[in-house]
XYZ file of N, CA and C in Angstrom:
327
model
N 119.917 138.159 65.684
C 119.269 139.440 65.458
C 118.083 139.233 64.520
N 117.006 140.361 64.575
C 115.856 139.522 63.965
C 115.827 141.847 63.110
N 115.270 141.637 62.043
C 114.977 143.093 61.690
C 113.164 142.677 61.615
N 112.690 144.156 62.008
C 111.395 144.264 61.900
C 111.399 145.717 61.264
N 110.426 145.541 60.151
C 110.244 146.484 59.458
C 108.852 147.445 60.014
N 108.939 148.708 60.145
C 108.119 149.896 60.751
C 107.188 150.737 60.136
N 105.505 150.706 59.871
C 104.883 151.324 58.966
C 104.019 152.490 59.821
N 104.193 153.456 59.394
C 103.098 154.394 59.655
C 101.857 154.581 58.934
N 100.735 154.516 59.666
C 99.881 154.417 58.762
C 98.102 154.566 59.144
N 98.176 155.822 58.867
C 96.469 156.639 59.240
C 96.690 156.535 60.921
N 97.815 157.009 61.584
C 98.103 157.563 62.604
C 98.523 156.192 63.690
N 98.062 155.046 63.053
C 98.668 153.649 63.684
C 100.428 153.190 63.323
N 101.046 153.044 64.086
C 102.121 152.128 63.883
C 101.945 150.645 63.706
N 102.726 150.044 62.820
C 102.620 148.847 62.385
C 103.969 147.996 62.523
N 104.647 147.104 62.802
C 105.277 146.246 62.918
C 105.523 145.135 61.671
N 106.243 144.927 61.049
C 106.510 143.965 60.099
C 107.774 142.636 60.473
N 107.401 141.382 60.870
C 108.161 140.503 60.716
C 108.474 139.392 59.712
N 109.326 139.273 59.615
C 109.496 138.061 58.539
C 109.734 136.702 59.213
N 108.672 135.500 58.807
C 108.376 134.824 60.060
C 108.709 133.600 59.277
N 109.285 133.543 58.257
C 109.782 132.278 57.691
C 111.267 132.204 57.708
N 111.951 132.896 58.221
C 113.289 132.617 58.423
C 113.495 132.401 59.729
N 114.196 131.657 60.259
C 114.389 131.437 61.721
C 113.015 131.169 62.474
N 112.623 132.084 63.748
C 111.958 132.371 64.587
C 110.637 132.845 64.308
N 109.194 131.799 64.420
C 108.169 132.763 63.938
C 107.402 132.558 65.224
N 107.076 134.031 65.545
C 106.990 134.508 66.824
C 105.605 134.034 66.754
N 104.899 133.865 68.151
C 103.164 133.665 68.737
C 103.069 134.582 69.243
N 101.316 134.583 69.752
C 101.085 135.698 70.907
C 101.903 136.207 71.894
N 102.444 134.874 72.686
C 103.197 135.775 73.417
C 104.416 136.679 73.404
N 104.695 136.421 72.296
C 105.822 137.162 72.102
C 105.267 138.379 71.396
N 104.055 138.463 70.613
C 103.842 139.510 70.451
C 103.133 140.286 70.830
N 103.200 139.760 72.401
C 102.390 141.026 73.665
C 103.785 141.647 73.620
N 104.670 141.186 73.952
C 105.732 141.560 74.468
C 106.237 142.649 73.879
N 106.185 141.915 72.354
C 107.157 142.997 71.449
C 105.868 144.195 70.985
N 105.247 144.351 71.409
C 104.175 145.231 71.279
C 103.738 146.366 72.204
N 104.392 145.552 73.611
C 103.950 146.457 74.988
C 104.903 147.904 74.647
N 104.407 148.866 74.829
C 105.075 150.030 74.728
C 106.144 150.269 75.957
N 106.155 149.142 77.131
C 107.210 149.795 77.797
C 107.980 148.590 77.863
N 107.956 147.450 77.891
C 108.667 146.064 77.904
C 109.282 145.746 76.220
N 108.678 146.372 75.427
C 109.107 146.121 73.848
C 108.906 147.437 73.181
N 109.139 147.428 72.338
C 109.320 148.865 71.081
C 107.357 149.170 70.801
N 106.734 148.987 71.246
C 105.015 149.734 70.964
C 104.428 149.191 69.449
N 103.168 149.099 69.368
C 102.618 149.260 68.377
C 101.340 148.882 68.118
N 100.647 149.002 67.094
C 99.395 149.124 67.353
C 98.631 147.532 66.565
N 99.534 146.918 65.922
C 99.435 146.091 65.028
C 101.022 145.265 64.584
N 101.047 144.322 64.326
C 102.396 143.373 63.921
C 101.681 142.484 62.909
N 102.261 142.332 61.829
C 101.866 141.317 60.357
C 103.707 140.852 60.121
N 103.310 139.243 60.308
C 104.317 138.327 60.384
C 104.365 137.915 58.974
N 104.581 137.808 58.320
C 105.012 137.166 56.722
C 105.457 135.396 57.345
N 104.767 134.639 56.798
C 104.798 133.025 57.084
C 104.378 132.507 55.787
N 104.498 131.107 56.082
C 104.499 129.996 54.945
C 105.891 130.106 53.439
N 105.702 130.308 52.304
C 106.524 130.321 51.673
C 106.529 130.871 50.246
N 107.352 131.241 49.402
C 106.478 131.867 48.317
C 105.910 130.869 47.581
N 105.693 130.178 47.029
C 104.275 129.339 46.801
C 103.175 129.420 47.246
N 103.290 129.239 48.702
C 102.137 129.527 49.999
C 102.224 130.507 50.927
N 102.127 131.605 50.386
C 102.327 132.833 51.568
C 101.141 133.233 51.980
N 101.591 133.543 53.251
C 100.392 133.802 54.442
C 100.562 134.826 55.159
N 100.143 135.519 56.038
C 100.503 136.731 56.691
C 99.130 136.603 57.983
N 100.037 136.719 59.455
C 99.378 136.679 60.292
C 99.081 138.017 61.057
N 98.276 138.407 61.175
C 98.258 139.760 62.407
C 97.742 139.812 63.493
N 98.807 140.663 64.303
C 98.239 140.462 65.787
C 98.476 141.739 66.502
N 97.450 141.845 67.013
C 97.021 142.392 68.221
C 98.078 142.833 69.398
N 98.320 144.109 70.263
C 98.921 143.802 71.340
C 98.557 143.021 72.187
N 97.307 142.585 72.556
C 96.842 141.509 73.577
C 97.115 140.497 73.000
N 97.566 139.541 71.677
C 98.039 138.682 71.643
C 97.046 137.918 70.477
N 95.774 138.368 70.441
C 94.970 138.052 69.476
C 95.441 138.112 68.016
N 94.625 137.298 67.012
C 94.825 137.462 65.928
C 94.012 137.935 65.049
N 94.344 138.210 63.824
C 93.172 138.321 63.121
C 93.617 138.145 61.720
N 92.725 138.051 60.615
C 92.964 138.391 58.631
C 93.243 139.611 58.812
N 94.154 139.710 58.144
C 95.002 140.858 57.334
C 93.823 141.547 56.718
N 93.439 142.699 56.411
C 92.627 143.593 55.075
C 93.443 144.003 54.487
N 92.624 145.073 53.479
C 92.808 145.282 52.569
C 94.253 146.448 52.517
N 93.509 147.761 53.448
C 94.797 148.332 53.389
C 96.064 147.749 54.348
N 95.922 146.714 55.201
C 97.313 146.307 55.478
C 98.117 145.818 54.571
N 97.447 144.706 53.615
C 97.745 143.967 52.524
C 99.040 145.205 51.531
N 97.453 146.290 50.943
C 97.841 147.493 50.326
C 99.929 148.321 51.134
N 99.723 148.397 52.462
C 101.014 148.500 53.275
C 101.813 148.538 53.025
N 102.006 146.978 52.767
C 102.857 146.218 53.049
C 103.620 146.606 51.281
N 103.338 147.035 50.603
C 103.739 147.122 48.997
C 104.392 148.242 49.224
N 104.271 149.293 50.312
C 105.114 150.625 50.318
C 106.335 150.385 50.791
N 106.580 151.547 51.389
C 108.576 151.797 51.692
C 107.951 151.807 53.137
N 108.744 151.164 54.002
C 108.889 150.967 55.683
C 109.099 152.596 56.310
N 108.559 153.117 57.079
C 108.998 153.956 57.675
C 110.283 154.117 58.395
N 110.707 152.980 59.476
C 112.001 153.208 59.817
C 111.663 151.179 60.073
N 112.771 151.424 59.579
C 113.390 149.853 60.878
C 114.438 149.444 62.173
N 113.837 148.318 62.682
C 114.339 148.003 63.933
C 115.500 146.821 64.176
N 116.138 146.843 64.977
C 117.198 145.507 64.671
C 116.915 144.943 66.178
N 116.325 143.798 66.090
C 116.061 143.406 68.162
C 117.353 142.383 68.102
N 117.839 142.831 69.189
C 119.357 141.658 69.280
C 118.859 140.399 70.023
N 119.784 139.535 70.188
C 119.619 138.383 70.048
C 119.228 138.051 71.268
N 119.329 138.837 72.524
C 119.006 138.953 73.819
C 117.250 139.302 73.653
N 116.707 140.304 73.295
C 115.522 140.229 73.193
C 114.410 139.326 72.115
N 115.102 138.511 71.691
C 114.611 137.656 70.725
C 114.209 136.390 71.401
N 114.937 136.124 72.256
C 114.950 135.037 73.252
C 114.147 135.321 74.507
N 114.025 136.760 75.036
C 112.816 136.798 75.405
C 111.677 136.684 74.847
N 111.155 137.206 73.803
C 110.072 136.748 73.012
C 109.861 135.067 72.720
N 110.670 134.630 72.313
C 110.773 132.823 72.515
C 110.265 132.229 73.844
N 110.741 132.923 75.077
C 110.350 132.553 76.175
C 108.991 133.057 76.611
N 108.527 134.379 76.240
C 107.194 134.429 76.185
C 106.358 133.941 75.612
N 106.335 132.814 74.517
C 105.946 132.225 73.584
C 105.440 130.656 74.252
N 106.675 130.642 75.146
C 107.120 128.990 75.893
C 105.983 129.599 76.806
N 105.973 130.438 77.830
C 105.348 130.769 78.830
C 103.930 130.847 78.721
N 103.632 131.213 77.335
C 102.071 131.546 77.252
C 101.242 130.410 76.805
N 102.453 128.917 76.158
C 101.856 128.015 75.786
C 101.905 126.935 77.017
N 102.510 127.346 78.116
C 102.342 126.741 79.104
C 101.014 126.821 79.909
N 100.975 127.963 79.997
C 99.211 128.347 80.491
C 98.164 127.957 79.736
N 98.483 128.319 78.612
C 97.422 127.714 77.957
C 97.209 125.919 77.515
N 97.881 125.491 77.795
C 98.379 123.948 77.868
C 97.441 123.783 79.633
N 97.890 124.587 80.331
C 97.272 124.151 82.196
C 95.914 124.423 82.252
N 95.112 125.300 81.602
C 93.647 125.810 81.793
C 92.750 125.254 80.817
């Protein structure tokens, strides 16, 4: 089971993973977990990676893109979660496999 934490924010939904324990998800998994009808929706996902010494924070896109974090995501991330999510262990492994799948293509082209 993986929890993702849920931000509302200036009318966007936001996604929060914690990407240093277990499973740290790629693009493809976060088309997936992003698509509003194949995964829970959203407008934005910020993965928490590296470690506390070296912490990093990735964000992405529903198309799979990335980008730097700003200021008010940064700012966000210091509040209280709107709601959270629990993805079971069945949809976690799809995201893994979308991950495998998208680095396959991109490995062929």
């Amino acid at each position: 089971m993986m929890v993702v934490k849920g931000f509302v924010a200036e009318g966007k939904n936001y996604l929060v993973l914690d990407g240093t324990k277990g499973f740290m998800p790629g693009p493809g998994a976060m088309c997936l977990l992003m698509d509003k009808q194949k995964g829970v929706g959203a407008d934005k996902a910020l993965i928490l990676a590296g470690s506390h010494e070296h912490a990093a924070i990735c964000v992405f896109l529903p198309d799979g893109s990335s980008l730097a974090p700003d200021a008010r995501e940064l700012q966000m991330l210091r509040g209280k979660p709107s709601y959270e999510l629990h993805l079971t262990d069945s949809f976690v492994g799809r995201m893994q496999e979308a991950d495998d799948s998208a680095e396959c293509l991109m490995a062929a082209s």
